[in-house]
Amino acid sequence: MTDKLKVLENLLPELEKFPAPVKDNFNKAIVEMPDALSDEQASDWLKRGIGIAGQTVRSWEAAAHFFQVSPNVISSMPYSYFVRWMECGATLCEESPTLAAAYFEASPATMSKLRSRHIESWAGLGDGLYKGTWKSSTLACRFFAESSTLLESLSFQQLENFANFLDALSHRSYDLSSECLTLGEQIFPLVGDDKDAFLSLATTLVDTGWREVKSFFEAGAKALPKIHPEERMRFLKLAESLVNNGGTNIPGTMLDISQSLSLLEEDHHYIVLGFAETLLDEEPLAMPEFIKSAPIVLEKLTILQLGRWYQEG
């Protein structure tokens, strides 16, 4: 028996009250916990794990995950933040042992990409998606599971915005929200520096045409690569203006506009989108038709002549 186990000897019988994975995972974890862990800290860690295991009939599963990942998690943060991590897990377990298990299981991969000061906020995002139903539980657990992948493309603030978007969409359809969570993993790496504009437009669509949101994600993945990288933000803002002005089938319009822009020289995207922005003030719903006509017009006119043609139109 290690020195640490001797210190914890009086607490070990408590582990016998729970299914074997709890004690088994503790035994594996204790030998991997850092040597710098004081006796008091080791005792506190074990007590917290026992406390989680004893919350409800099924919370032992969360405790088993808690012990399993603890050595990995504590290696990535100061002990004071490790305490916060444990506290967040215990609080989540009070809400749902399944949610807490997902939080613990996702922690090693996520903590490698998350600043320690964001632990509580990250836990709160998953908790915010949970509404006490099995569909909300599935969404919240998947959010925890996919967080590490999402953080490869998103800042933490963007992850917060995405979680808020998923929450708003879940009030319309949990299935659609779950699909967009999956699509987000695929799309955000393609969006580049325009993720904020993309998320803003997606959130707007929840209020104005939530059934189009999935198509918007799919269209975004196809449309944005066709736009000059420096003009993608303007492209998304134009699409958002269409939504706000009562436009319909925004995903289809995005695909049509991007296809037309792809037929132009990339250096001309700036000019054509500039005219399109001006047109929004005059006749917003005519803007897509202007962009779609640009490749045909520029077969006969120079880019400078396009400006005069636009003024006449």
Short mmCIF file of N, CA, C and O in Angstrom, two decimals, residues 182-275:
data_model
loop_
_atom_site.label_atom_id
_atom_site.label_comp_id
_atom_site.label_asym_id
_atom_site.label_seq_id
_atom_site.Cartn_x
_atom_site.Cartn_y
_atom_site.Cartn_z
N THR A 182 -23.39 19.12 -34.81
CA THR A 182 -22.53 18.29 -35.65
C THR A 182 -22.00 19.07 -36.84
O THR A 182 -20.80 19.01 -37.16
N LEU A 183 -22.87 19.84 -37.49
CA LEU A 183 -22.46 20.62 -38.65
C LEU A 183 -21.44 21.69 -38.27
O LEU A 183 -20.54 22.01 -39.05
N GLY A 184 -21.58 22.23 -37.06
CA GLY A 184 -20.65 23.26 -36.61
C GLY A 184 -19.21 22.77 -36.61
O GLY A 184 -18.29 23.50 -36.98
N GLU A 185 -19.02 21.53 -36.20
CA GLU A 185 -17.67 20.96 -36.19
C GLU A 185 -17.07 20.96 -37.59
O GLU A 185 -15.87 21.16 -37.76
N GLN A 186 -17.91 20.72 -38.59
CA GLN A 186 -17.43 20.64 -39.96
C GLN A 186 -17.22 22.02 -40.57
O GLN A 186 -16.30 22.24 -41.36
N ILE A 187 -18.08 22.97 -40.20
CA ILE A 187 -18.12 24.25 -40.89
C ILE A 187 -17.16 25.28 -40.31
O ILE A 187 -16.51 26.03 -41.05
N PHE A 188 -17.04 25.34 -38.99
CA PHE A 188 -16.24 26.42 -38.39
C PHE A 188 -14.79 26.45 -38.89
O PHE A 188 -14.23 27.54 -39.07
N PRO A 189 -14.16 25.31 -39.14
CA PRO A 189 -12.81 25.39 -39.70
C PRO A 189 -12.77 26.06 -41.08
O PRO A 189 -11.73 26.60 -41.48
N LEU A 190 -13.91 26.03 -41.80
CA LEU A 190 -13.96 26.61 -43.15
C LEU A 190 -14.26 28.10 -43.13
O LEU A 190 -13.98 28.80 -44.11
N VAL A 191 -14.84 28.57 -42.04
CA VAL A 191 -15.33 29.95 -42.00
C VAL A 191 -14.20 30.96 -41.81
O VAL A 191 -14.33 32.13 -42.13
N GLY A 192 -13.07 30.50 -41.30
CA GLY A 192 -11.94 31.41 -41.11
C GLY A 192 -12.21 32.42 -40.02
O GLY A 192 -12.71 32.09 -38.94
N ASP A 193 -11.91 33.68 -40.32
CA ASP A 193 -12.04 34.74 -39.31
C ASP A 193 -13.44 35.32 -39.23
O ASP A 193 -13.66 36.31 -38.53
N ASP A 194 -14.38 34.72 -39.95
CA ASP A 194 -15.73 35.29 -40.03
C ASP A 194 -16.74 34.53 -39.18
O ASP A 194 -17.94 34.56 -39.44
N LYS A 195 -16.26 33.86 -38.15
CA LYS A 195 -17.15 33.04 -37.33
C LYS A 195 -18.18 33.88 -36.58
O LYS A 195 -19.32 33.46 -36.40
N ASP A 196 -17.78 35.06 -36.14
CA ASP A 196 -18.72 35.91 -35.40
C ASP A 196 -19.89 36.32 -36.28
O ASP A 196 -21.05 36.28 -35.85
N ALA A 197 -19.60 36.70 -37.52
CA ALA A 197 -20.66 37.08 -38.44
C ALA A 197 -21.54 35.88 -38.78
O ALA A 197 -22.76 36.00 -38.88
N PHE A 198 -20.91 34.74 -38.94
CA PHE A 198 -21.65 33.51 -39.25
C PHE A 198 -22.61 33.18 -38.11
O PHE A 198 -23.79 32.88 -38.33
N LEU A 199 -22.11 33.24 -36.87
CA LEU A 199 -22.94 32.93 -35.71
C LEU A 199 -24.05 33.97 -35.53
O LEU A 199 -25.17 33.63 -35.13
N SER A 200 -23.74 35.22 -35.84
CA SER A 200 -24.75 36.27 -35.74
C SER A 200 -25.91 36.01 -36.69
O SER A 200 -27.08 36.12 -36.32
N LEU A 201 -25.57 35.65 -37.93
CA LEU A 201 -26.60 35.38 -38.92
C LEU A 201 -27.39 34.12 -38.54
O LEU A 201 -28.62 34.08 -38.67
N ALA A 202 -26.70 33.10 -38.06
CA ALA A 202 -27.38 31.87 -37.65
C ALA A 202 -28.38 32.17 -36.54
O ALA A 202 -29.51 31.66 -36.54
N THR A 203 -27.97 33.00 -35.59
CA THR A 203 -28.85 33.35 -34.47
C THR A 203 -30.05 34.16 -34.95
O THR A 203 -31.18 33.96 -34.47
N THR A 204 -29.82 35.05 -35.91
CA THR A 204 -30.93 35.83 -36.48
C THR A 204 -31.94 34.91 -37.15
O THR A 204 -33.15 35.09 -37.03
N LEU A 205 -31.44 33.90 -37.84
CA LEU A 205 -32.33 32.96 -38.54
C LEU A 205 -33.20 32.16 -37.58
O LEU A 205 -34.30 31.75 -37.94
N VAL A 206 -32.73 31.94 -36.37
CA VAL A 206 -33.54 31.21 -35.39
C VAL A 206 -34.86 31.94 -35.17
O VAL A 206 -35.92 31.33 -35.02
N ASP A 207 -34.80 33.28 -35.17
CA ASP A 207 -36.00 34.08 -34.93
C ASP A 207 -36.84 34.28 -36.19
O ASP A 207 -38.06 34.39 -36.11
N THR A 208 -36.18 34.33 -37.34
CA THR A 208 -36.91 34.70 -38.56
C THR A 208 -37.25 33.52 -39.46
O THR A 208 -38.18 33.62 -40.27
N GLY A 209 -36.50 32.44 -39.36
CA GLY A 209 -36.77 31.29 -40.23
C GLY A 209 -36.00 30.08 -39.76
O GLY A 209 -35.11 29.58 -40.45
N TRP A 210 -36.36 29.60 -38.57
CA TRP A 210 -35.54 28.57 -37.92
C TRP A 210 -35.46 27.28 -38.72
O TRP A 210 -34.47 26.54 -38.62
N ARG A 211 -36.44 27.02 -39.57
CA ARG A 211 -36.38 25.80 -40.38
C ARG A 211 -35.27 25.85 -41.43
O ARG A 211 -34.90 24.83 -42.00
N GLU A 212 -34.77 27.06 -41.71
CA GLU A 212 -33.71 27.22 -42.70
C GLU A 212 -32.31 27.12 -42.09
O GLU A 212 -31.32 27.17 -42.82
N VAL A 213 -32.23 27.00 -40.78
CA VAL A 213 -30.92 27.08 -40.12
C VAL A 213 -29.98 25.97 -40.58
O VAL A 213 -28.80 26.22 -40.88
N LYS A 214 -30.48 24.75 -40.64
CA LYS A 214 -29.61 23.65 -41.07
C LYS A 214 -29.11 23.88 -42.50
O LYS A 214 -27.92 23.70 -42.79
N SER A 215 -30.02 24.31 -43.37
CA SER A 215 -29.63 24.60 -44.76
C SER A 215 -28.61 25.73 -44.81
O SER A 215 -27.71 25.74 -45.65
N PHE A 216 -28.76 26.69 -43.89
CA PHE A 216 -27.81 27.80 -43.83
C PHE A 216 -26.41 27.29 -43.50
O PHE A 216 -25.42 27.70 -44.11
N PHE A 217 -26.31 26.39 -42.53
CA PHE A 217 -25.01 25.82 -42.19
C PHE A 217 -24.41 25.08 -43.39
O PHE A 217 -23.23 25.22 -43.69
N GLU A 218 -25.25 24.31 -44.05
CA GLU A 218 -24.76 23.55 -45.20
C GLU A 218 -24.37 24.48 -46.35
O GLU A 218 -23.35 24.28 -47.01
N ALA A 219 -25.19 25.52 -46.57
CA ALA A 219 -24.89 26.48 -47.64
C ALA A 219 -23.63 27.27 -47.32
O ALA A 219 -22.82 27.55 -48.22
N GLY A 220 -23.46 27.62 -46.06
CA GLY A 220 -22.27 28.37 -45.67
C GLY A 220 -20.99 27.63 -45.99
O GLY A 220 -20.00 28.21 -46.45
N ALA A 221 -21.01 26.33 -45.76
CA ALA A 221 -19.82 25.51 -46.03
C ALA A 221 -19.48 25.51 -47.52
O ALA A 221 -18.31 25.43 -47.90
N LYS A 222 -20.51 25.60 -48.36
CA LYS A 222 -20.28 25.59 -49.81
C LYS A 222 -20.01 26.98 -50.36
O LYS A 222 -19.23 27.14 -51.30
N ALA A 223 -20.66 27.99 -49.78
CA ALA A 223 -20.60 29.34 -50.35
C ALA A 223 -19.32 30.09 -49.98
O ALA A 223 -18.68 30.71 -50.84
N LEU A 224 -18.94 30.05 -48.72
CA LEU A 224 -17.84 30.90 -48.26
C LEU A 224 -16.51 30.64 -48.97
O LEU A 224 -15.78 31.59 -49.25
N PRO A 225 -16.16 29.39 -49.27
CA PRO A 225 -14.88 29.19 -49.97
C PRO A 225 -14.82 29.86 -51.35
O PRO A 225 -13.73 30.05 -51.89
N LYS A 226 -15.98 30.22 -51.90
CA LYS A 226 -16.01 30.85 -53.22
C LYS A 226 -15.81 32.36 -53.15
O LYS A 226 -15.67 33.02 -54.19
N ILE A 227 -15.83 32.90 -51.94
CA ILE A 227 -15.72 34.35 -51.74
C ILE A 227 -14.30 34.70 -51.34
O ILE A 227 -13.66 33.98 -50.57
N HIS A 228 -13.81 35.83 -51.84
CA HIS A 228 -12.49 36.31 -51.43
C HIS A 228 -12.45 36.36 -49.90
O HIS A 228 -13.37 36.90 -49.27
N PRO A 229 -11.41 35.80 -49.28
CA PRO A 229 -11.38 35.71 -47.81
C PRO A 229 -11.66 37.03 -47.10
O PRO A 229 -12.33 37.05 -46.06
N GLU A 230 -11.17 38.14 -47.66
CA GLU A 230 -11.36 39.43 -46.99
C GLU A 230 -12.78 39.97 -47.15
O GLU A 230 -13.15 40.94 -46.49
N GLU A 231 -13.56 39.35 -48.02
CA GLU A 231 -14.91 39.84 -48.28
C GLU A 231 -16.00 38.95 -47.69
O GLU A 231 -17.19 39.22 -47.85
N ARG A 232 -15.61 37.88 -47.01
CA ARG A 232 -16.61 36.94 -46.49
C ARG A 232 -17.49 37.57 -45.41
O ARG A 232 -18.68 37.29 -45.32
N MET A 233 -16.89 38.42 -44.60
CA MET A 233 -17.68 39.11 -43.57
C MET A 233 -18.77 39.96 -44.22
O MET A 233 -19.93 39.95 -43.79
N ARG A 234 -18.42 40.69 -45.28
CA ARG A 234 -19.40 41.54 -45.96
C ARG A 234 -20.49 40.68 -46.60
O ARG A 234 -21.67 41.04 -46.59
N PHE A 235 -20.08 39.55 -47.16
CA PHE A 235 -21.05 38.62 -47.76
C PHE A 235 -22.07 38.16 -46.72
O PHE A 235 -23.28 38.16 -46.97
N LEU A 236 -21.58 37.79 -45.54
CA LEU A 236 -22.49 37.33 -44.48
C LEU A 236 -23.38 38.47 -43.98
O LEU A 236 -24.55 38.26 -43.66
N LYS A 237 -22.82 39.67 -43.92
CA LYS A 237 -23.63 40.81 -43.49
C LYS A 237 -24.74 41.12 -44.50
O LYS A 237 -25.85 41.50 -44.13
N LEU A 238 -24.42 40.95 -45.79
CA LEU A 238 -25.45 41.13 -46.82
C LEU A 238 -26.57 40.11 -46.64
O LEU A 238 -27.76 40.44 -46.74
N ALA A 239 -26.18 38.87 -46.37
CA ALA A 239 -27.18 37.82 -46.16
C ALA A 239 -28.03 38.14 -44.93
O ALA A 239 -29.26 37.96 -44.94
N GLU A 240 -27.39 38.65 -43.88
CA GLU A 240 -28.14 39.00 -42.67
C GLU A 240 -29.11 40.15 -42.95
O GLU A 240 -30.24 40.16 -42.44
N SER A 241 -28.69 41.10 -43.77
CA SER A 241 -29.57 42.22 -44.13
C SER A 241 -30.79 41.72 -44.90
O SER A 241 -31.90 42.22 -44.72
N LEU A 242 -30.58 40.72 -45.75
CA LEU A 242 -31.71 40.14 -46.47
C LEU A 242 -32.72 39.53 -45.50
O LEU A 242 -33.93 39.68 -45.66
N VAL A 243 -32.20 38.83 -44.50
CA VAL A 243 -33.08 38.23 -43.49
C VAL A 243 -33.89 39.32 -42.80
O VAL A 243 -35.11 39.23 -42.65
N ASN A 244 -33.19 40.38 -42.40
CA ASN A 244 -33.86 41.46 -41.65
C ASN A 244 -34.85 42.23 -42.51
O ASN A 244 -35.74 42.91 -41.97
N ASN A 245 -34.70 42.14 -43.83
CA ASN A 245 -35.61 42.85 -44.73
C ASN A 245 -36.67 41.93 -45.33
O ASN A 245 -37.32 42.28 -46.32
N GLY A 246 -36.83 40.76 -44.72
CA GLY A 246 -37.91 39.88 -45.14
C GLY A 246 -37.58 38.92 -46.25
O GLY A 246 -38.48 38.31 -46.85
N GLY A 247 -36.30 38.76 -46.56
CA GLY A 247 -35.91 37.83 -47.61
C GLY A 247 -36.22 36.40 -47.23
O GLY A 247 -36.29 36.05 -46.05
N THR A 248 -36.44 35.57 -48.23
CA THR A 248 -36.73 34.16 -47.99
C THR A 248 -35.69 33.28 -48.68
O THR A 248 -34.92 33.76 -49.52
N ASN A 249 -35.68 32.02 -48.31
CA ASN A 249 -34.73 31.05 -48.86
C ASN A 249 -33.31 31.61 -48.85
O ASN A 249 -32.62 31.64 -49.87
N ILE A 250 -32.89 32.07 -47.70
CA ILE A 250 -31.57 32.68 -47.56
C ILE A 250 -30.45 31.70 -47.94
O ILE A 250 -29.50 32.08 -48.64
N PRO A 251 -30.52 30.43 -47.53
CA PRO A 251 -29.45 29.50 -47.93
C PRO A 251 -29.31 29.39 -49.45
O PRO A 251 -28.20 29.40 -49.99
N GLY A 252 -30.46 29.29 -50.15
CA GLY A 252 -30.41 29.20 -51.60
C GLY A 252 -29.84 30.47 -52.23
O GLY A 252 -29.06 30.41 -53.19
N THR A 253 -30.23 31.61 -51.68
CA THR A 253 -29.72 32.89 -52.18
C THR A 253 -28.21 32.99 -51.96
O THR A 253 -27.48 33.47 -52.84
N MET A 254 -27.74 32.54 -50.80
CA MET A 254 -26.30 32.56 -50.53
C MET A 254 -25.54 31.73 -51.56
O MET A 254 -24.48 32.15 -52.05
N LEU A 255 -26.07 30.57 -51.89
CA LEU A 255 -25.40 29.72 -52.87
C LEU A 255 -25.39 30.37 -54.24
O LEU A 255 -24.37 30.34 -54.95
N ASP A 256 -26.51 30.99 -54.63
CA ASP A 256 -26.59 31.64 -55.94
C ASP A 256 -25.61 32.81 -56.03
O ASP A 256 -24.89 32.97 -57.03
N ILE A 257 -25.59 33.63 -54.98
CA ILE A 257 -24.70 34.80 -54.98
C ILE A 257 -23.24 34.37 -55.01
O ILE A 257 -22.42 34.92 -55.75
N SER A 258 -22.91 33.39 -54.19
CA SER A 258 -21.51 32.95 -54.13
C SER A 258 -21.07 32.35 -55.47
O SER A 258 -19.93 32.53 -55.89
N GLN A 259 -21.99 31.65 -56.13
CA GLN A 259 -21.66 31.08 -57.43
C GLN A 259 -21.38 32.18 -58.44
O GLN A 259 -20.43 32.09 -59.23
N SER A 260 -22.18 33.24 -58.41
CA SER A 260 -21.96 34.36 -59.32
C SER A 260 -20.63 35.06 -59.02
O SER A 260 -19.87 35.40 -59.93
N LEU A 261 -20.35 35.26 -57.75
CA LEU A 261 -19.08 35.90 -57.38
C LEU A 261 -17.88 35.04 -57.78
O LEU A 261 -16.82 35.56 -58.14
N SER A 262 -18.06 33.73 -57.74
CA SER A 262 -16.95 32.84 -58.10
C SER A 262 -16.59 32.96 -59.58
O SER A 262 -15.49 32.58 -59.98
N LEU A 263 -17.52 33.49 -60.39
CA LEU A 263 -17.27 33.67 -61.81
C LEU A 263 -16.51 34.97 -62.11
O LEU A 263 -16.08 35.19 -63.24
N LEU A 264 -16.37 35.80 -61.08
CA LEU A 264 -15.65 37.07 -61.23
C LEU A 264 -14.21 36.93 -60.77
O LEU A 264 -13.87 36.01 -60.02
N GLU A 265 -13.38 37.85 -61.19
CA GLU A 265 -12.04 37.91 -60.63
C GLU A 265 -12.17 38.27 -59.15
O GLU A 265 -12.99 39.11 -58.77
N GLU A 266 -11.37 37.64 -58.30
CA GLU A 266 -11.50 37.87 -56.86
C GLU A 266 -11.32 39.34 -56.50
O GLU A 266 -11.95 39.83 -55.57
N ASP A 267 -10.48 40.06 -57.25
CA ASP A 267 -10.27 41.47 -56.96
C ASP A 267 -11.53 42.30 -57.19
O ASP A 267 -11.65 43.42 -56.69
N HIS A 268 -12.47 41.75 -57.95
CA HIS A 268 -13.70 42.47 -58.24
C HIS A 268 -14.78 42.23 -57.19
O HIS A 268 -15.81 42.92 -57.19
N HIS A 269 -14.57 41.25 -56.31
CA HIS A 269 -15.57 40.97 -55.27
C HIS A 269 -15.81 42.21 -54.42
O HIS A 269 -16.95 42.52 -54.07
N TYR A 270 -14.74 42.91 -54.09
CA TYR A 270 -14.84 44.09 -53.24
C TYR A 270 -15.75 45.13 -53.88
O TYR A 270 -16.63 45.71 -53.21
N ILE A 271 -15.58 45.37 -55.17
CA ILE A 271 -16.34 46.40 -55.86
C ILE A 271 -17.81 46.00 -55.99
O ILE A 271 -18.72 46.79 -55.69
N VAL A 272 -18.05 44.77 -56.41
CA VAL A 272 -19.43 44.31 -56.61
C VAL A 272 -20.19 44.29 -55.28
O VAL A 272 -21.35 44.72 -55.20
N LEU A 273 -19.54 43.82 -54.23
CA LEU A 273 -20.20 43.80 -52.92
C LEU A 273 -20.44 45.22 -52.40
O LEU A 273 -21.42 45.47 -51.69
N GLY A 274 -19.57 46.14 -52.77
CA GLY A 274 -19.78 47.54 -52.38
C GLY A 274 -21.04 48.11 -53.02
O GLY A 274 -21.85 48.78 -52.35
N PHE A 275 -21.23 47.84 -54.31
CA PHE A 275 -22.47 48.27 -54.97
C PHE A 275 -23.68 47.59 -54.33
O PHE A 275 -24.74 48.20 -54.15
#
